[in-house]
Amino acid sequence: QVQLVQSGAEVKRPGSSVKVSCKTSAGTFKNFAISWVRQAPGQGLEWMGGFIPIFGPAIYTEKFQDRVTITADESATTAFLELRGLTSDDTAIYYCARTTCCPFNAFDLWGQGTLVTVSS
Amino acid sequence: QSALTQPASVSGSPGQSITISCTGTSSDVGGYTYVSWYQHYPGKAPQLIVFDVNKRPSGVPNRFSGSKSGDTASLTISGLQADDEADYYCTSYTDSSTLVFGTGTKVTVL
């Protein structure tokens, strides 16, 4: 059974950047999209953006347009989320999710989540 | 892009049916059939339970059903069970080529 395995928890200082990875246990992302979703404490789920390796550049929500980069390695087996200019509001659990496409549609497989804590 | 609107909470007794609404606009829910629903237990990854408005992934009980009318999508859980107590979120594709979540609904089984 295919799994998405994310990197471990991170503690970051305000103003710094974080890069979270998401590796598929089998196959590649080439025929799928990968999305990143976050949940801040006490808040709901929030789609940050998505990436379809065979189609090129990622698409981001306006809120994250200037601070987020979503990429994948050349083998399309590991996806990455980089978030820059961290503030305490970015403290959240970050999930990668395989996303049916195209266009972006449903999240049919999720990673286990990565807790990012931003604190001075 | 604003979040889709869901009721904050819905409750029901075991065996009853409940319905969760998800209201958007013609630029998202009303304009596309790419509406999905997720069940989310705190501390665990969300799980897809409905996609394309009314389709269920393999393994999801037929107690969960989805529908849409105009700008509002709905998830109905029939034969409510104790382990249905969780948070539920809708999503929709949008005119901006993005996805947007609903505000989330906490389901309580009385």
mmCIF file of C-alpha atoms in Angstrom:
data_model
loop_
_atom_site.group_PDB
_atom_site.id
_atom_site.type_symbol
_atom_site.label_atom_id
_atom_site.label_comp_id
_atom_site.label_asym_id
_atom_site.label_seq_id
_atom_site.Cartn_x
_atom_site.Cartn_y
_atom_site.Cartn_z
ATOM 1 C CA GLN A 1 0.000 0.000 0.000
ATOM 2 C CA VAL A 2 1.425 3.335 -1.065
ATOM 3 C CA GLN A 3 2.237 5.772 1.704
ATOM 4 C CA LEU A 4 3.417 9.367 1.829
ATOM 5 C CA VAL A 5 6.135 9.775 4.443
ATOM 6 C CA GLN A 6 6.929 13.272 5.633
ATOM 7 C CA SER A 7 10.013 14.636 7.335
ATOM 8 C CA GLY A 8 10.112 15.187 11.081
ATOM 9 C CA ALA A 9 9.014 18.029 13.306
ATOM 10 C CA GLU A 10 10.822 21.366 13.065
ATOM 11 C CA VAL A 11 11.360 24.270 15.437
ATOM 12 C CA LYS A 12 12.228 27.519 13.702
ATOM 13 C CA ARG A 13 12.962 31.105 14.650
ATOM 14 C CA PRO A 14 10.780 33.955 13.366
ATOM 15 C CA GLY A 15 12.049 35.241 10.035
ATOM 16 C CA SER A 16 13.672 31.971 9.043
ATOM 17 C CA SER A 17 12.595 29.368 6.473
ATOM 18 C CA VAL A 18 11.531 25.744 6.686
ATOM 19 C CA LYS A 19 11.600 22.992 4.086
ATOM 20 C CA VAL A 20 9.375 19.962 4.592
ATOM 21 C CA SER A 21 9.673 16.833 2.461
ATOM 22 C CA CYS A 22 7.130 14.207 1.422
ATOM 23 C CA LYS A 23 8.313 10.918 -0.074
ATOM 24 C CA THR A 24 6.148 8.326 -1.763
ATOM 25 C CA SER A 25 6.812 4.751 -0.656
ATOM 26 C CA ALA A 26 6.091 3.408 -4.138
ATOM 27 C CA GLY A 27 5.745 4.813 -7.616
ATOM 28 C CA THR A 28 6.074 8.464 -8.490
ATOM 29 C CA PHE A 29 4.021 11.652 -8.528
ATOM 30 C CA LYS A 30 4.353 11.966 -12.300
ATOM 31 C CA ASN A 31 0.709 11.160 -12.970
ATOM 32 C CA PHE A 32 -0.636 12.963 -9.928
ATOM 33 C CA ALA A 33 -0.577 16.348 -8.302
ATOM 34 C CA ILE A 34 0.818 17.010 -4.867
ATOM 35 C CA SER A 35 -0.793 19.551 -2.585
ATOM 36 C CA TRP A 36 0.271 21.008 0.720
ATOM 37 C CA VAL A 37 -2.365 21.630 3.365
ATOM 38 C CA ARG A 38 -1.859 23.080 6.814
ATOM 39 C CA GLN A 39 -3.791 23.252 10.065
ATOM 40 C CA ALA A 40 -2.868 25.833 12.669
ATOM 41 C CA PRO A 41 -3.798 25.148 16.301
ATOM 42 C CA GLY A 42 -7.546 25.421 16.773
ATOM 43 C CA GLN A 43 -8.063 26.291 13.113
ATOM 44 C CA GLY A 44 -9.389 24.499 10.054
ATOM 45 C CA LEU A 45 -7.604 22.954 7.105
ATOM 46 C CA GLU A 46 -6.090 25.334 4.569
ATOM 47 C CA TRP A 47 -4.864 24.535 1.044
ATOM 48 C CA MET A 48 -1.573 26.292 0.368
ATOM 49 C CA GLY A 49 -0.837 25.201 -3.162
ATOM 50 C CA GLY A 50 -0.287 22.309 -5.514
ATOM 51 C CA PHE A 51 2.154 20.989 -8.065
ATOM 52 C CA ILE A 52 1.695 18.715 -11.029
ATOM 53 C CA PRO A 53 5.199 17.526 -12.021
ATOM 54 C CA ILE A 54 4.361 16.850 -15.678
ATOM 55 C CA PHE A 55 2.810 20.288 -16.098
ATOM 56 C CA GLY A 56 5.453 22.461 -14.482
ATOM 57 C CA PRO A 57 5.139 25.376 -12.048
ATOM 58 C CA ALA A 58 3.101 25.050 -8.906
ATOM 59 C CA ILE A 59 -0.070 27.004 -8.212
ATOM 60 C CA TYR A 60 -0.407 28.816 -4.898
ATOM 61 C CA THR A 61 -3.198 30.570 -3.102
ATOM 62 C CA GLU A 62 -2.883 34.342 -3.003
ATOM 63 C CA LYS A 63 -2.165 34.212 0.732
ATOM 64 C CA PHE A 64 1.027 32.233 0.242
ATOM 65 C CA GLN A 65 2.035 33.382 -3.249
ATOM 66 C CA ASP A 66 5.084 35.342 -2.108
ATOM 67 C CA ARG A 67 6.398 33.027 0.612
ATOM 68 C CA VAL A 68 5.915 29.442 -0.571
ATOM 69 C CA THR A 69 7.672 27.236 -3.095
ATOM 70 C CA ILE A 70 6.467 23.716 -3.906
ATOM 71 C CA THR A 71 8.802 21.471 -5.888
ATOM 72 C CA ALA A 72 9.652 17.839 -6.535
ATOM 73 C CA ASP A 73 12.938 16.060 -7.145
ATOM 74 C CA GLU A 74 13.851 14.859 -10.632
ATOM 75 C CA SER A 75 12.634 11.341 -9.946
ATOM 76 C CA ALA A 76 9.255 12.764 -8.828
ATOM 77 C CA THR A 77 9.324 10.570 -5.721
ATOM 78 C CA THR A 78 9.827 13.348 -3.178
ATOM 79 C CA ALA A 79 7.949 16.624 -2.974
ATOM 80 C CA PHE A 80 9.016 19.655 -0.978
ATOM 81 C CA LEU A 81 7.349 22.613 0.655
ATOM 82 C CA GLU A 82 9.502 25.633 1.447
ATOM 83 C CA LEU A 83 7.967 28.410 3.537
ATOM 84 C CA ARG A 84 9.941 31.614 4.051
ATOM 85 C CA GLY A 85 9.599 34.569 6.408
ATOM 86 C CA LEU A 86 8.157 32.470 9.219
ATOM 87 C CA THR A 87 6.032 34.067 11.923
ATOM 88 C CA SER A 88 4.257 32.565 14.917
ATOM 89 C CA ASP A 89 1.140 32.366 12.731
ATOM 90 C CA ASP A 90 2.891 29.701 10.660
ATOM 91 C CA THR A 91 2.971 27.318 13.616
ATOM 92 C CA ALA A 92 0.902 24.454 12.273
ATOM 93 C CA ILE A 93 0.784 20.853 11.144
ATOM 94 C CA TYR A 94 1.698 20.666 7.469
ATOM 95 C CA TYR A 95 0.346 17.804 5.377
ATOM 96 C CA CYS A 96 1.249 16.712 1.895
ATOM 97 C CA ALA A 97 -1.568 15.092 -0.035
ATOM 98 C CA ARG A 98 -1.666 13.260 -3.338
ATOM 99 C CA THR A 99 -4.243 15.115 -5.388
ATOM 100 C CA THR A 100 -6.231 13.721 -8.281
ATOM 101 C CA CYS A 101 -6.157 15.917 -11.332
ATOM 102 C CA CYS A 102 -6.538 17.542 -13.674
ATOM 103 C CA PRO A 103 -7.634 20.088 -12.621
ATOM 104 C CA PHE A 104 -6.818 19.807 -8.909
ATOM 105 C CA ASN A 105 -9.560 17.768 -7.326
ATOM 106 C CA ALA A 106 -9.532 15.379 -4.396
ATOM 107 C CA PHE A 107 -6.852 14.526 -1.834
ATOM 108 C CA ASP A 108 -6.889 10.732 -1.937
ATOM 109 C CA LEU A 109 -3.721 9.980 0.037
ATOM 110 C CA TRP A 110 -2.205 11.968 2.878
ATOM 111 C CA GLY A 111 1.124 12.137 4.613
ATOM 112 C CA GLN A 112 1.251 11.774 8.381
ATOM 113 C CA GLY A 113 1.789 15.503 8.923
ATOM 114 C CA THR A 114 4.790 17.557 10.042
ATOM 115 C CA LEU A 115 4.557 19.899 13.012
ATOM 116 C CA VAL A 116 6.364 23.183 12.430
ATOM 117 C CA THR A 117 6.716 25.369 15.498
ATOM 118 C CA VAL A 118 7.849 28.961 15.102
ATOM 119 C CA SER A 119 9.150 30.410 18.312
ATOM 120 C CA SER A 120 11.823 32.768 19.500
ATOM 121 C CA GLN B 1 -10.540 33.238 -2.091
ATOM 122 C CA SER B 2 -12.697 32.950 1.005
ATOM 123 C CA ALA B 3 -13.285 29.659 2.765
ATOM 124 C CA LEU B 4 -16.505 27.863 1.979
ATOM 125 C CA THR B 5 -19.114 28.214 4.721
ATOM 126 C CA GLN B 6 -20.014 25.230 6.885
ATOM 127 C CA PRO B 7 -21.936 25.100 10.160
ATOM 128 C CA ALA B 8 -19.575 25.036 13.110
ATOM 129 C CA SER B 9 -21.282 22.036 14.653
ATOM 130 C CA VAL B 10 -23.923 19.428 13.950
ATOM 131 C CA SER B 11 -25.126 16.762 16.338
ATOM 132 C CA GLY B 12 -27.331 13.715 16.240
ATOM 133 C CA SER B 13 -28.201 10.555 18.104
ATOM 134 C CA PRO B 14 -26.965 7.116 17.072
ATOM 135 C CA GLY B 15 -28.963 5.804 14.134
ATOM 136 C CA GLN B 16 -30.173 9.220 13.051
ATOM 137 C CA SER B 17 -29.217 11.063 9.866
ATOM 138 C CA ILE B 18 -27.465 14.408 9.773
ATOM 139 C CA THR B 19 -26.607 16.745 6.930
ATOM 140 C CA ILE B 20 -23.678 19.144 6.721
ATOM 141 C CA SER B 21 -23.889 22.022 4.276
ATOM 142 C CA CYS B 22 -21.037 23.662 2.389
ATOM 143 C CA THR B 23 -21.922 26.989 0.794
ATOM 144 C CA GLY B 24 -19.776 28.751 -1.760
ATOM 145 C CA THR B 25 -20.377 30.790 -4.875
ATOM 146 C CA SER B 26 -20.749 30.324 -8.599
ATOM 147 C CA SER B 27 -16.948 30.663 -8.785
ATOM 148 C CA ASP B 28 -16.376 27.469 -6.844
ATOM 149 C CA VAL B 29 -19.065 25.048 -5.610
ATOM 150 C CA GLY B 30 -21.706 26.304 -8.032
ATOM 151 C CA GLY B 31 -19.425 26.193 -11.045
ATOM 152 C CA TYR B 32 -17.823 22.767 -10.779
ATOM 153 C CA THR B 33 -18.462 19.144 -9.865
ATOM 154 C CA TYR B 34 -15.069 18.960 -8.121
ATOM 155 C CA VAL B 35 -16.446 18.970 -4.593
ATOM 156 C CA SER B 36 -14.977 16.615 -2.000
ATOM 157 C CA TRP B 37 -15.546 15.831 1.668
ATOM 158 C CA TYR B 38 -13.044 14.743 4.329
ATOM 159 C CA GLN B 39 -13.347 13.168 7.762
ATOM 160 C CA HIS B 40 -10.689 14.364 10.195
ATOM 161 C CA TYR B 41 -9.965 12.923 13.604
ATOM 162 C CA PRO B 42 -7.746 15.252 15.686
ATOM 163 C CA GLY B 43 -4.122 14.175 15.544
ATOM 164 C CA LYS B 44 -4.600 12.045 12.452
ATOM 165 C CA ALA B 45 -4.452 12.751 8.736
ATOM 166 C CA PRO B 46 -7.794 13.581 7.091
ATOM 167 C CA GLN B 47 -9.519 10.907 5.020
ATOM 168 C CA LEU B 48 -11.367 11.378 1.733
ATOM 169 C CA ILE B 49 -14.973 10.185 2.019
ATOM 170 C CA VAL B 50 -16.687 11.783 -1.003
ATOM 171 C CA PHE B 51 -15.320 13.177 -4.274
ATOM 172 C CA ASP B 52 -16.837 14.586 -7.455
ATOM 173 C CA VAL B 53 -19.866 15.710 -5.394
ATOM 174 C CA ASN B 54 -21.336 12.250 -4.815
ATOM 175 C CA LYS B 55 -18.773 9.488 -5.430
ATOM 176 C CA ARG B 56 -17.302 7.381 -2.620
ATOM 177 C CA PRO B 57 -13.770 5.955 -2.594
ATOM 178 C CA SER B 58 -13.473 2.229 -2.158
ATOM 179 C CA GLY B 59 -13.980 1.230 1.467
ATOM 180 C CA VAL B 60 -16.088 4.218 2.504
ATOM 181 C CA PRO B 61 -19.487 3.066 3.827
ATOM 182 C CA ASN B 62 -22.563 4.012 1.812
ATOM 183 C CA ARG B 63 -23.853 5.743 4.950
ATOM 184 C CA PHE B 64 -21.913 8.733 3.637
ATOM 185 C CA SER B 65 -23.471 10.465 0.647
ATOM 186 C CA GLY B 66 -22.926 13.757 -1.103
ATOM 187 C CA SER B 67 -25.066 16.054 -3.207
ATOM 188 C CA LYS B 68 -25.107 19.567 -4.601
ATOM 189 C CA SER B 69 -27.709 22.171 -5.434
ATOM 190 C CA GLY B 70 -26.614 25.482 -6.843
ATOM 191 C CA ASP B 71 -23.822 26.977 -4.746
ATOM 192 C CA THR B 72 -24.347 24.593 -1.810
ATOM 193 C CA ALA B 73 -22.981 21.083 -1.445
ATOM 194 C CA SER B 74 -24.128 18.718 1.277
ATOM 195 C CA LEU B 75 -22.825 15.644 3.075
ATOM 196 C CA THR B 76 -25.373 13.325 4.661
ATOM 197 C CA ILE B 77 -24.384 10.743 7.224
ATOM 198 C CA SER B 78 -27.139 8.213 7.769
ATOM 199 C CA GLY B 79 -27.285 5.634 10.551
ATOM 200 C CA LEU B 80 -25.036 7.814 12.689
ATOM 201 C CA GLN B 81 -22.456 5.861 14.682
ATOM 202 C CA ALA B 82 -20.239 6.801 17.614
ATOM 203 C CA ASP B 83 -17.088 6.716 15.490
ATOM 204 C CA ASP B 84 -18.572 9.260 13.088
ATOM 205 C CA GLU B 85 -17.750 11.855 15.734
ATOM 206 C CA ALA B 86 -15.049 13.894 14.002
ATOM 207 C CA ASP B 87 -14.459 17.096 12.063
ATOM 208 C CA TYR B 88 -15.690 17.238 8.483
ATOM 209 C CA TYR B 89 -14.420 19.514 5.732
ATOM 210 C CA CYS B 90 -15.546 20.173 2.188
ATOM 211 C CA THR B 91 -13.343 21.380 -0.657
ATOM 212 C CA SER B 92 -14.049 22.777 -4.090
ATOM 213 C CA TYR B 93 -12.095 23.664 -7.185
ATOM 214 C CA THR B 94 -12.275 27.380 -7.999
ATOM 215 C CA ASP B 95 -12.168 29.771 -10.950
ATOM 216 C CA SER B 96 -8.604 30.668 -9.883
ATOM 217 C CA SER B 97 -7.471 27.071 -10.570
ATOM 218 C CA THR B 98 -7.023 26.578 -6.830
ATOM 219 C CA LEU B 99 -8.758 24.480 -4.202
ATOM 220 C CA VAL B 100 -10.537 25.951 -1.195
ATOM 221 C CA PHE B 101 -11.588 24.269 2.043
ATOM 222 C CA GLY B 102 -14.736 24.803 3.993
ATOM 223 C CA THR B 103 -14.608 26.210 7.509
ATOM 224 C CA GLY B 104 -15.130 22.761 9.000
ATOM 225 C CA THR B 105 -17.933 21.146 10.981
ATOM 226 C CA LYS B 106 -17.622 19.286 14.268
ATOM 227 C CA VAL B 107 -20.005 16.354 14.379
ATOM 228 C CA THR B 108 -21.083 15.210 17.826
ATOM 229 C CA VAL B 109 -22.870 11.919 18.431
ATOM 230 C CA LEU B 110 -25.150 12.398 21.422
#
